[in-house]
Amino acid sequence: MDGEPVTLETVPAIGKRLYVSWGLGNELHVVDLADGITDQCSTASVVQWHEPSAVQRRIAYDSLGKYQELQQGGQAALSPNGWSATLDYSRAVSAILAADGVRGVEATGPELAALREQALWNLLTLFFLEGAGGGSEGQGLVSQDLAAWLRSHAVAASGGVGASPLPAPLAELLHAAVLPEGDAEYWPTVSRLIALGWIDSAIELLGLHSAWLRYDGSAQPAATDTAAQALVAGLEAATLLLRRFPLLAAAGGGGAAPFAGAGRECGSGSEFTAYRRTWQAQCAALAADEGMWQACEGADIVTANGLRLVLGVLAGEEAALAAASATWLELLVAQLLHIYPTARPRGELRQLSQRCFEAGGGAAAPDFLQAAAALLDACCEGDVQDAMRVCSAHCSPWFMAHAPHIMAAHPAGAGVLGRELAFHGGDQVEFYTLEAAAALMPHPTTWPLAAAYLAWCPVHGQAALQALLRRLPLQAADPWVVRKAIEIAERHGLPRLVEELQRRQGVLCWQAGMLGAALHWLAACGDVQRIDTCLQPLADAVSAGRVSAEQQAALQALQPMLQSLPPGSSNCTLLDVHRLLTSGGGSSGGVGGGVDGGGMHAAVAALVQLPEGMRDSCLQLVCGVLPTMPPGQLSEPDVLFLLQWLLSAEGRLPAGKRGAALAAAIMTARLTLVRSLAGSHMRQQAVGVRV
């Protein structure tokens, strides 16, 4: 919903209700209940903001390991080892941001957003970590560093592939053309490339000029094509100046220079300054060569004007640089390279940046170029807080969670970033980490990433983690979510939350009719009361002696689970007694179909373990089995226990028909037990007489 207008509705106090509640992180659940008067239906909707795109989700997954590695390193940010670790982290994250690149002919919105964040990321790295221009003491030129930075992020700075200094379709068109210099974009592109320091690309385009092919001194007399000869003289002189373009070998920490082998490198600042004076004199001499210019104009006025524009750029003419630059940022780089190559970040660069911003129409520039202007201003001043302000207004929550670690390695960063926020309780690093986690929470594949980031929030992390895991939308049919949540809770030492998640999943499965899964989860948290509730329908059917075929199949399937449930469930014991009585201690059989002594003895042992109040639920089942049992199958202690239990249970029978029916069944069962006991005594006496 970023960028979309938000409208607020006035809700009448009577007849209509609008309910709003928090979801996961950056998510609101809204329910608009109908007033009951009109035909309008009730609606429910979900509102999310800062929702990560597919590209941003990929970046979040890929960068998490680097983030954790930096955090777990435990190095002081301002120490040499800490600085080195942060630099490795910054470069790794930069590569992750650029991994998608531009897959099609033109960059999509998410691709362009990632490339722009990479550009701002590397700008922060250049000034706060590497030190633009070699830092305060190192040798280098911020002009070359910024030129290298702009070339690396040309698509982001230009607003797309098509607007970049040398888009691939244009390069292919010029290479395939018979007369490339006849294309309207040829000379503007050459001059723009030179202004930005893309010397190698400019030399390549100059080499495409058709005059080189028409001029061949070895195949024909030179006089046969004087026009080509005149043009080649001008092209050759311009190319030679480009190949001699003055550079400083140590270009700070900005990475690969934009010149790609072109130009002449100087080993020191003094050598660079002296050589540049000589080179500028050569440019002036070429500009003053009237004979060459007259010959070029006579051969091809368009080429002559193009070469004059190239020479104007090399000479640092402000009008030529302005004409060759498409944006204020390109104008800044052009002026740095060709007028103020030795400008320092503090003071000179900031003033020049502001001047180019005004001259290059920065106020009407796209958001990214305005953000780059504000961030460059903060970087020049070494103002960490201002840099954070700019980034928070233009970058994603993910960016804000990771960028502070770059600035923390700068002397100005530690004190600012570690300062406690009065309204928050934690510092800025934690604040933006929580914001990033909130953006990741609503998406079904990134909420585990949010939990991982919360682990590094010392003040509010644990509370936020518990809130996240409690609000997760669990699913009965897909236990992955709850298993992942339990894994996270166990890793962070939250046993009560583990039990809560297991209980929630168990109830969900129970509501979905997944009895086995429900018992599994409820057993894991030891919730005997809900286990009893889940088993109540089966226990009622067994107690009433009306077990359907479907219920019988369910009982058989649940037997392994029932035997592993925690003790204390009366319904579980009832079903266990039912199993023992119907299985006959291992043989098959149905209720009332007879049971052997082993099964009945095990059933009695199970009854003994139950409290008296729980045993009564087995009355109908036991009373139904005892009359069908062959004589002599029970031991005397079993018989005595059953007689005592039945006698006491008779006094607890409910009134009415059910109580009367149970009383009759108890009487029959007691009679069976008495006969069994009498028969046992008679057999013992008979054995004694024979002895």
XYZ file of C-alpha atoms in Angstrom:
691
model
C 0.000 0.000 0.000
C 3.066 2.298 -0.117
C 2.252 5.452 -2.023
C -1.496 4.795 -2.073
C -3.826 7.362 -0.490
C -5.315 6.361 2.843
C -8.923 7.334 3.493
C -10.465 7.395 6.940
C -14.133 6.595 7.318
C -16.398 8.196 9.896
C -18.145 5.316 11.633
C -21.668 5.993 12.965
C -22.046 5.312 16.647
C -25.265 3.328 16.240
C -26.045 0.496 13.852
C -22.557 -0.068 12.537
C -19.242 -1.191 13.966
C -15.721 -1.097 12.563
C -13.309 -3.389 14.381
C -9.554 -3.071 13.902
C -6.943 -5.379 15.406
C -3.241 -5.981 14.892
C -2.090 -8.918 12.841
C 1.534 -9.940 12.407
C 3.906 -6.994 12.336
C 2.905 -4.439 9.698
C -0.584 -5.827 9.339
C -4.044 -4.738 10.436
C -7.203 -6.849 10.398
C -10.307 -4.778 9.702
C -13.890 -6.007 10.044
C -16.706 -3.757 8.879
C -19.995 -5.090 10.215
C -23.134 -4.256 8.280
C -25.641 -2.015 9.991
C -28.493 -4.464 9.444
C -30.606 -1.782 7.818
C -29.209 -1.505 4.304
C -28.304 -4.308 1.908
C -24.609 -3.780 2.517
C -22.754 -6.943 3.570
C -20.161 -7.197 6.274
C -16.581 -7.210 5.034
C -13.249 -8.321 6.420
C -9.948 -7.130 5.017
C -6.239 -7.145 5.749
C -4.096 -4.031 5.398
C -0.321 -4.416 5.057
C 2.464 -1.894 4.503
C 6.162 -2.205 3.671
C 5.311 -5.628 2.253
C 8.546 -7.115 0.846
C 8.592 -7.979 -2.840
C 9.958 -11.276 -4.140
C 13.314 -9.586 -4.772
C 13.367 -8.144 -1.256
C 12.501 -11.528 0.244
C 15.395 -13.098 -1.648
C 17.705 -10.380 -0.378
C 16.493 -10.880 3.195
C 17.138 -14.625 3.048
C 20.557 -14.278 1.451
C 21.783 -11.523 3.759
C 20.661 -13.038 7.067
C 23.713 -15.289 7.315
C 26.084 -12.362 6.750
C 24.212 -10.313 9.333
C 24.418 -13.082 11.919
C 28.079 -13.703 11.132
C 28.893 -10.051 11.795
C 26.869 -10.035 15.021
C 28.366 -13.258 16.309
C 31.903 -12.100 15.559
C 31.870 -9.988 18.699
C 34.494 -7.581 17.328
C 34.489 -3.964 18.472
C 33.284 -1.950 15.484
C 36.133 0.583 15.725
C 38.891 -2.007 16.121
C 40.971 -3.074 13.088
C 39.431 -6.547 13.139
C 35.961 -5.086 13.532
C 36.532 -2.710 10.626
C 37.759 -5.565 8.443
C 34.754 -7.725 9.360
C 32.375 -4.853 8.610
C 34.022 -4.230 5.246
C 33.638 -7.907 4.313
C 30.018 -7.739 5.449
C 29.351 -4.618 3.396
C 30.818 -6.065 0.221
C 28.945 -9.345 0.660
C 25.630 -7.551 1.143
C 26.331 -5.317 -1.853
C 26.807 -8.415 -4.006
C 23.539 -9.840 -2.665
C 21.688 -6.643 -3.585
C 23.048 -6.828 -7.131
C 22.461 -10.562 -7.596
C 19.204 -10.190 -9.534
C 20.467 -7.333 -11.682
C 18.202 -6.641 -14.647
C 16.860 -9.851 -16.123
C 14.861 -8.318 -18.961
C 15.320 -5.541 -21.471
C 14.330 -2.983 -18.837
C 14.478 -3.079 -15.059
C 11.279 -3.907 -13.214
C 10.191 -1.889 -10.196
C 11.568 -4.358 -7.615
C 14.813 -4.794 -9.582
C 15.321 -1.054 -9.808
C 14.538 -0.653 -6.095
C 17.200 -3.232 -5.211
C 19.768 -1.562 -7.477
C 19.018 1.822 -5.939
C 19.444 0.461 -2.436
C 22.742 -1.065 -3.523
C 23.821 2.358 -4.794
C 22.991 4.055 -1.486
C 24.551 1.155 0.423
C 27.828 1.538 -1.459
C 27.739 5.309 -1.032
C 27.557 4.820 2.743
C 30.374 2.291 2.527
C 32.494 4.658 0.464
C 32.314 7.525 2.954
C 31.784 5.914 6.360
C 33.769 2.716 5.968
C 36.320 2.934 3.168
C 36.954 6.674 3.240
C 36.290 8.532 -0.018
C 39.436 9.900 -1.607
C 41.556 7.697 0.593
C 40.090 9.110 3.824
C 41.539 11.981 5.799
C 45.118 10.739 5.516
C 45.141 8.300 2.609
C 46.055 9.005 -1.005
C 43.256 9.063 -3.523
C 40.710 11.229 -5.288
C 37.063 11.430 -4.300
C 36.378 12.450 -7.905
C 37.534 9.059 -9.155
C 35.755 7.265 -6.313
C 32.430 8.930 -7.135
C 32.947 8.319 -10.851
C 33.532 4.636 -10.125
C 30.464 4.568 -7.869
C 28.255 6.216 -10.493
C 29.414 3.865 -13.235
C 28.705 0.839 -11.036
C 25.181 2.150 -10.399
C 24.397 3.808 -13.711
C 21.066 2.010 -14.149
C 19.890 3.002 -10.674
C 21.022 6.617 -11.041
C 19.549 6.972 -14.536
C 16.197 5.435 -13.633
C 16.471 2.415 -15.906
C 18.516 0.653 -18.545
C 17.237 2.804 -21.395
C 18.282 6.052 -19.725
C 21.775 4.878 -18.756
C 24.804 6.402 -20.529
C 25.313 3.443 -22.858
C 22.317 1.075 -22.948
C 22.936 -2.273 -24.595
C 20.399 -1.742 -27.433
C 22.093 1.515 -28.435
C 25.538 -0.066 -28.307
C 24.346 -2.924 -30.524
C 22.754 -0.465 -32.954
C 25.927 1.602 -33.286
C 28.110 -1.469 -33.745
C 25.851 -2.733 -36.532
C 25.474 0.617 -38.344
C 27.394 1.368 -41.529
C 27.673 5.038 -40.542
C 27.330 5.038 -36.741
C 28.295 8.717 -36.558
C 25.132 9.473 -38.509
C 22.963 8.313 -35.610
C 21.543 11.214 -33.631
C 22.665 9.594 -30.355
C 26.275 8.963 -31.388
C 28.023 12.201 -30.426
C 25.840 12.984 -27.370
C 26.615 9.496 -26.088
C 30.362 9.870 -26.702
C 30.488 13.216 -24.910
C 28.360 11.891 -22.022
C 30.655 8.895 -21.589
C 33.738 11.114 -21.512
C 32.105 13.501 -19.055
C 31.416 10.595 -16.678
C 34.882 9.091 -17.072
C 33.839 6.073 -19.137
C 36.996 6.534 -21.186
C 37.225 2.967 -22.467
C 33.643 3.007 -23.790
C 34.157 6.425 -25.390
C 37.320 5.223 -27.159
C 35.404 2.180 -28.396
C 32.627 4.341 -29.867
C 35.128 6.682 -31.524
C 36.683 3.588 -33.074
C 33.341 2.805 -34.759
C 33.480 5.994 -36.856
C 33.335 5.120 -40.548
C 36.307 7.373 -41.352
C 38.654 4.738 -39.952
C 37.455 2.216 -42.533
C 37.513 4.695 -45.402
C 41.045 5.759 -44.576
C 43.590 3.075 -45.442
C 46.985 4.392 -46.520
C 48.296 0.940 -47.399
C 45.591 0.174 -49.978
C 45.329 3.482 -51.808
C 47.064 6.863 -52.026
C 46.171 9.115 -49.128
C 44.934 11.795 -51.493
C 42.129 9.577 -52.781
C 40.037 10.310 -49.642
C 41.162 13.571 -48.119
C 37.910 13.877 -46.183
C 38.525 10.600 -44.359
C 42.123 11.622 -43.755
C 41.049 14.901 -42.158
C 38.471 13.176 -39.969
C 40.914 10.491 -38.869
C 43.398 13.183 -37.871
C 40.826 14.721 -35.538
C 39.615 11.345 -34.241
C 43.161 10.201 -33.664
C 44.073 13.329 -31.709
C 40.968 13.019 -29.512
C 41.602 9.324 -28.917
C 45.205 10.031 -27.944
C 44.076 12.609 -25.396
C 41.617 10.102 -23.944
C 44.294 7.445 -23.641
C 46.457 9.976 -21.789
C 43.663 11.085 -19.452
C 45.341 11.827 -16.078
C 44.537 9.442 -13.227
C 45.795 8.892 -9.712
C 46.811 5.261 -9.214
C 45.488 4.981 -5.643
C 41.833 5.880 -6.056
C 40.827 5.483 -2.423
C 38.716 2.532 -1.382
C 36.002 2.933 -3.955
C 36.705 -0.304 -5.772
C 37.544 -0.609 -9.493
C 38.127 2.681 -11.247
C 35.686 3.564 -14.045
C 38.449 3.943 -16.587
C 39.069 0.212 -17.130
C 42.711 0.498 -18.188
C 42.336 3.757 -20.139
C 44.199 6.885 -19.106
C 47.635 7.408 -17.615
C 48.072 6.604 -13.943
C 50.233 8.769 -11.719
C 51.852 7.418 -8.605
C 51.442 10.465 -6.362
C 49.381 13.583 -5.988
C 52.210 15.883 -7.029
C 52.905 13.818 -10.132
C 49.192 13.855 -10.957
C 49.005 17.644 -10.662
C 52.090 18.218 -12.816
C 51.033 15.739 -15.475
C 47.513 17.164 -15.617
C 48.908 20.608 -16.433
C 50.841 19.117 -19.349
C 47.811 17.197 -20.538
C 45.605 20.301 -20.354
C 48.162 22.148 -22.455
C 47.866 19.402 -25.075
C 44.079 19.834 -25.043
C 44.493 23.583 -25.520
C 46.946 23.044 -28.383
C 44.498 20.763 -30.153
C 41.702 23.286 -29.683
C 43.909 25.972 -31.246
C 44.845 23.897 -34.327
C 42.788 25.872 -36.843
C 44.101 23.915 -39.817
C 42.885 20.607 -38.430
C 39.487 22.047 -37.536
C 39.019 23.598 -40.957
C 39.857 20.281 -42.614
C 37.439 18.421 -40.332
C 34.657 20.914 -40.935
C 35.200 20.664 -44.656
C 35.021 16.873 -44.518
C 32.073 16.479 -42.097
C 30.654 19.343 -40.067
C 28.782 16.939 -37.738
C 31.981 15.097 -36.823
C 33.819 18.374 -36.370
C 31.143 19.669 -33.995
C 31.166 16.345 -32.139
C 34.932 16.502 -31.690
C 34.665 20.106 -30.483
C 32.132 18.957 -27.871
C 34.492 16.162 -26.806
C 37.364 18.598 -26.506
C 35.176 21.012 -24.545
C 34.393 18.244 -22.047
C 38.069 17.324 -21.698
C 38.982 20.976 -21.259
C 36.457 21.291 -18.431
C 34.189 23.855 -20.083
C 31.131 24.154 -17.835
C 28.737 24.592 -20.758
C 30.059 21.452 -22.446
C 29.847 19.476 -19.200
C 26.289 20.658 -18.593
C 25.280 19.718 -22.140
C 26.840 16.269 -21.768
C 25.210 15.525 -18.393
C 21.688 14.156 -18.045
C 21.243 14.731 -14.298
C 22.679 16.838 -11.507
C 24.599 13.777 -10.280
C 26.239 13.293 -13.668
C 27.051 17.006 -13.721
C 28.714 16.669 -10.318
C 30.877 13.747 -11.439
C 31.734 15.531 -14.697
C 32.847 18.682 -12.890
C 34.831 16.654 -10.364
C 36.695 14.741 -13.062
C 37.327 17.590 -15.476
C 37.454 20.752 -13.316
C 37.967 19.854 -9.642
C 39.679 16.449 -9.611
C 41.432 17.105 -6.295
C 38.349 18.258 -4.361
C 38.153 16.903 -0.813
C 34.965 15.474 0.716
C 34.591 18.088 3.439
C 33.778 21.576 2.270
C 34.687 21.497 -1.419
C 32.672 18.437 -2.409
C 29.651 19.510 -0.385
C 29.588 22.986 -1.900
C 30.088 21.638 -5.408
C 27.327 19.080 -4.865
C 24.872 21.762 -3.789
C 25.795 23.941 -6.757
C 25.359 21.090 -9.242
C 22.071 20.125 -7.587
C 20.708 23.604 -8.251
C 22.184 23.911 -11.749
C 21.151 20.416 -12.796
C 17.498 20.681 -11.782
C 17.842 18.585 -8.667
C 14.684 19.990 -7.087
C 12.619 18.419 -9.887
C 14.696 15.239 -10.071
C 13.298 11.785 -9.267
C 13.177 10.687 -5.636
C 16.339 8.603 -5.876
C 18.459 11.508 -7.108
C 17.081 13.732 -4.358
C 17.859 11.024 -1.812
C 21.372 10.697 -3.234
C 21.856 14.459 -2.899
C 20.743 14.482 0.738
C 22.795 11.396 1.579
C 25.895 12.745 -0.147
C 25.533 15.949 1.853
C 25.358 13.944 5.107
C 28.322 11.810 4.059
C 30.446 14.850 3.273
C 29.764 16.184 6.758
C 30.207 12.787 8.410
C 26.744 13.256 9.947
C 25.563 9.760 10.849
C 22.224 10.903 12.224
C 21.398 12.856 9.079
C 22.408 9.876 6.948
C 20.042 7.683 8.977
C 17.267 10.227 8.495
C 17.719 10.271 4.730
C 17.860 6.491 4.439
C 14.797 5.990 6.631
C 12.781 8.230 4.310
C 13.832 6.524 1.075
C 14.922 2.956 1.868
C 13.236 -0.261 2.919
C 13.048 -1.503 6.524
C 15.537 -4.240 5.559
C 18.055 -1.577 4.517
C 17.597 0.327 7.765
C 18.282 -2.797 9.818
C 21.594 -3.463 8.068
C 23.022 -0.036 7.208
C 23.735 1.099 10.807
C 26.482 -1.507 11.095
C 28.390 0.238 8.305
C 28.194 3.598 10.053
C 29.006 2.044 13.439
C 32.524 1.375 12.120
C 33.002 5.134 11.678
C 34.197 7.180 14.682
C 31.102 9.381 14.410
C 28.724 6.446 14.344
C 29.128 4.545 17.585
C 27.990 7.330 19.910
C 24.989 8.286 17.795
C 23.687 4.824 16.979
C 24.157 3.476 20.502
C 22.254 6.326 22.143
C 19.029 5.228 23.840
C 15.825 6.570 22.309
C 13.638 8.094 25.011
C 10.383 7.021 23.347
C 11.596 3.494 22.650
C 13.849 2.268 25.417
C 16.397 0.805 23.005
C 18.888 2.367 20.626
C 18.433 3.194 16.941
C 19.935 -0.073 15.792
C 17.324 -2.045 17.711
C 14.540 0.304 16.636
C 15.208 -0.242 12.932
C 15.811 -3.958 13.438
C 12.360 -4.238 14.992
C 10.925 -2.287 12.050
C 12.525 -4.708 9.605
C 11.218 -7.693 11.548
C 7.713 -6.195 11.534
C 7.855 -5.929 7.735
C 8.885 -9.585 7.416
C 6.336 -10.979 9.871
C 3.138 -11.005 7.742
C 4.573 -13.028 4.858
C 4.265 -16.814 5.282
C 7.842 -17.482 4.136
C 9.704 -14.677 5.897
C 8.348 -14.699 9.447
C 11.165 -17.079 10.544
C 13.601 -14.420 9.314
C 11.828 -11.893 11.517
C 12.328 -14.196 14.486
C 16.036 -14.447 13.656
C 16.416 -10.653 13.648
C 14.530 -10.305 16.942
C 17.240 -12.391 18.607
C 19.564 -9.378 18.260
C 17.208 -6.926 19.966
C 18.281 -6.930 23.631
C 15.500 -4.721 25.001
C 12.320 -5.682 23.169
C 13.394 -8.742 21.205
C 12.059 -11.461 23.499
C 8.678 -9.801 23.985
C 8.356 -9.214 20.246
C 9.356 -12.810 19.525
C 6.729 -14.162 21.895
C 4.092 -11.886 20.371
C 5.066 -13.081 16.888
C 4.921 -16.772 17.738
C 1.617 -16.364 19.574
C -0.020 -14.613 16.620
C 1.130 -17.027 13.929
C -1.770 -18.365 11.836
C -1.369 -22.071 12.553
C -2.909 -24.614 10.184
C -4.198 -28.041 11.115
C -3.374 -29.567 7.734
C 0.146 -28.112 7.546
C 2.147 -28.517 10.761
C 5.266 -26.854 9.311
C 4.420 -23.500 10.856
C 3.958 -24.820 14.381
C 7.020 -27.053 14.150
C 9.158 -24.127 13.034
C 7.694 -21.932 15.758
C 8.379 -24.588 18.398
C 11.936 -24.982 17.134
C 12.484 -21.236 17.500
C 10.869 -21.110 20.945
C 13.002 -24.012 22.176
C 16.149 -22.394 20.796
C 15.393 -19.265 22.801
C 14.478 -21.117 25.992
C 10.720 -20.450 26.079
C 9.163 -23.698 27.400
C 5.806 -22.149 28.299
C 5.442 -20.778 24.806
C 6.279 -24.211 23.406
C 3.420 -25.713 25.423
C 1.083 -22.951 24.302
C 1.894 -23.584 20.636
C 1.426 -27.325 21.038
C -1.924 -26.756 22.739
C -3.108 -24.368 20.003
C -2.142 -26.812 17.269
C -3.860 -29.637 19.120
C -7.096 -27.696 19.414
C -6.937 -26.723 15.723
C -6.497 -30.354 14.704
C -9.343 -31.388 16.997
C -11.642 -28.779 15.445
C -10.635 -30.025 11.990
C -11.563 -33.609 12.909
C -7.940 -34.788 12.941
C -8.157 -36.714 16.207
C -4.805 -38.488 15.974
C -2.923 -35.265 15.276
C -4.832 -33.505 18.049
C -3.859 -36.186 20.561
C -0.236 -35.992 19.418
C 0.025 -32.243 20.044
C -1.996 -32.280 23.273
C 0.102 -35.147 24.600
C 3.255 -33.179 23.794
C 2.139 -30.373 26.115
C 0.605 -32.751 28.685
C -2.890 -31.260 28.421
C -4.818 -34.174 29.944
C -8.038 -32.205 30.254
C -8.275 -31.511 26.524
C -7.171 -35.061 25.724
C -10.127 -36.212 27.777
C -12.407 -33.843 25.867
C -11.144 -35.073 22.492
C -11.763 -38.695 23.463
C -15.206 -38.021 24.947
C -17.262 -39.028 21.852
C -15.439 -42.363 21.558
C -15.663 -42.949 25.290
C -19.401 -42.238 25.262
C -19.908 -44.712 22.432
C -17.897 -47.377 24.239
C -19.671 -46.763 27.553
C -23.039 -47.031 25.853
C -21.996 -50.162 23.993
C -22.834 -48.562 20.638
C -19.480 -48.485 18.833
C -20.015 -48.021 15.092
C -17.801 -49.595 12.466
C -16.219 -46.220 11.780
C -15.523 -45.657 15.454
C -14.118 -49.159 15.789
C -11.716 -48.449 12.917
C -10.719 -45.194 14.570
C -10.064 -46.992 17.845
C -7.840 -49.524 16.150
C -5.896 -46.788 14.344
C -5.488 -44.812 17.557
C -4.253 -47.689 19.714
C -0.519 -46.825 19.438
C -1.310 -43.205 20.238
C -3.578 -44.078 23.164
C -0.874 -46.170 24.782
C 1.589 -43.256 24.633
C -0.706 -40.604 26.125
C 0.188 -39.120 29.514
C -1.608 -40.671 32.516
C -4.673 -39.102 34.058
C -7.253 -39.243 31.272
C -10.304 -41.208 32.378
C -11.556 -41.523 28.820
C -8.194 -42.854 27.689
C -8.315 -45.466 30.455
C -11.863 -46.345 29.487
C -10.756 -46.932 25.913
C -7.792 -48.928 27.166
C -10.127 -51.110 29.225
C -12.315 -51.478 26.158
C -9.300 -52.583 24.132
C -8.269 -55.120 26.722
C -11.752 -56.514 27.088
C -12.446 -56.692 23.358
C -9.033 -57.956 22.292
C -8.969 -60.821 24.739
C -5.349 -60.213 25.672
C -4.243 -60.485 22.077
C -7.032 -62.493 20.441
C -9.747 -60.798 18.461
C -13.195 -60.494 19.811
C -16.040 -58.083 20.287
C -17.770 -56.735 23.268
C -19.824 -59.435 24.784
C -18.088 -62.037 22.666
C -15.992 -63.383 25.527
C -12.613 -62.454 26.861
C -9.810 -64.554 28.256
C -8.305 -64.248 31.712
C -5.240 -62.365 30.527
C -7.309 -59.592 28.967
C -9.610 -59.336 31.965
C -6.719 -59.314 34.428
C -5.051 -56.472 32.498
C -8.361 -54.605 32.426
C -8.722 -54.958 36.200
C -5.150 -53.729 36.640
C -6.037 -50.658 34.571
C -9.138 -50.065 36.666
C -7.097 -50.254 39.864
C -4.949 -47.343 38.663
C -7.974 -45.094 38.235
C -9.495 -42.899 40.935
C -12.853 -44.130 42.102
C -14.773 -41.427 40.268
C -13.165 -42.379 36.943
C -13.837 -46.082 37.304
C -17.580 -45.589 37.163
C -17.376 -44.621 33.485
C -16.372 -48.238 32.798
C -19.374 -49.741 34.603
C -21.479 -50.572 31.576
C -18.555 -52.028 29.663
C -17.349 -54.250 32.512
C -20.850 -55.332 33.439
C -21.470 -56.297 29.838
C -18.328 -58.440 29.607
C -18.394 -60.283 32.947
C -21.472 -62.467 32.252
C -19.899 -63.730 29.004
C -16.585 -64.630 30.564
C -15.877 -68.373 31.061
C -15.739 -69.485 34.727
C -12.396 -69.539 36.487
C -10.720 -66.909 34.325
C -10.267 -64.360 37.114
C -7.981 -64.602 40.115
C -9.421 -64.256 43.580
C -7.887 -60.754 44.138
C -9.427 -59.600 40.832
C -12.837 -60.912 41.829
C -12.685 -59.312 45.269
C -11.652 -55.956 43.790
C -14.476 -56.046 41.241
C -17.063 -57.010 43.865
C -15.998 -54.188 46.156
C -16.015 -51.684 43.299
C -19.434 -52.743 41.991
C -20.911 -52.617 45.463
C -19.682 -49.068 46.079
C -20.648 -47.933 42.560
C -24.202 -49.112 43.085
C -24.665 -46.368 45.640
C -23.548 -43.705 43.155
C -25.929 -44.586 40.330
C -28.043 -41.783 38.888
C -31.793 -41.811 39.246
C -34.068 -42.701 36.381
C -34.090 -45.367 33.714
C -30.355 -45.278 33.075
C -29.631 -45.799 36.757
C -32.097 -48.667 36.927
C -30.553 -50.334 33.878
C -27.067 -50.016 35.339
C -28.268 -51.387 38.685
C -29.623 -54.476 36.942
C -26.358 -54.912 35.033
C -24.368 -54.555 38.260
C -26.531 -57.160 39.968
C -25.922 -59.618 37.114
C -22.190 -58.912 37.145
C -21.980 -59.349 40.925
C -23.832 -62.645 40.677
C -21.335 -63.804 38.039
C -18.426 -62.797 40.240
C -19.890 -64.541 43.314
C -20.389 -67.716 41.320
C -16.843 -67.439 40.005
C -15.529 -66.995 43.540
C -17.597 -69.927 44.850
C -16.433 -72.125 42.001
C -12.848 -71.194 42.759
C -13.259 -72.172 46.423
C -14.896 -75.497 45.520
C -12.038 -76.326 43.156
C -9.519 -75.528 45.857
C -11.370 -77.785 48.349
C -11.551 -80.605 45.812
C -7.841 -80.387 45.257
C -7.272 -80.482 49.032
C -9.452 -83.620 49.464
C -7.554 -85.488 46.734
C -4.271 -84.573 48.343
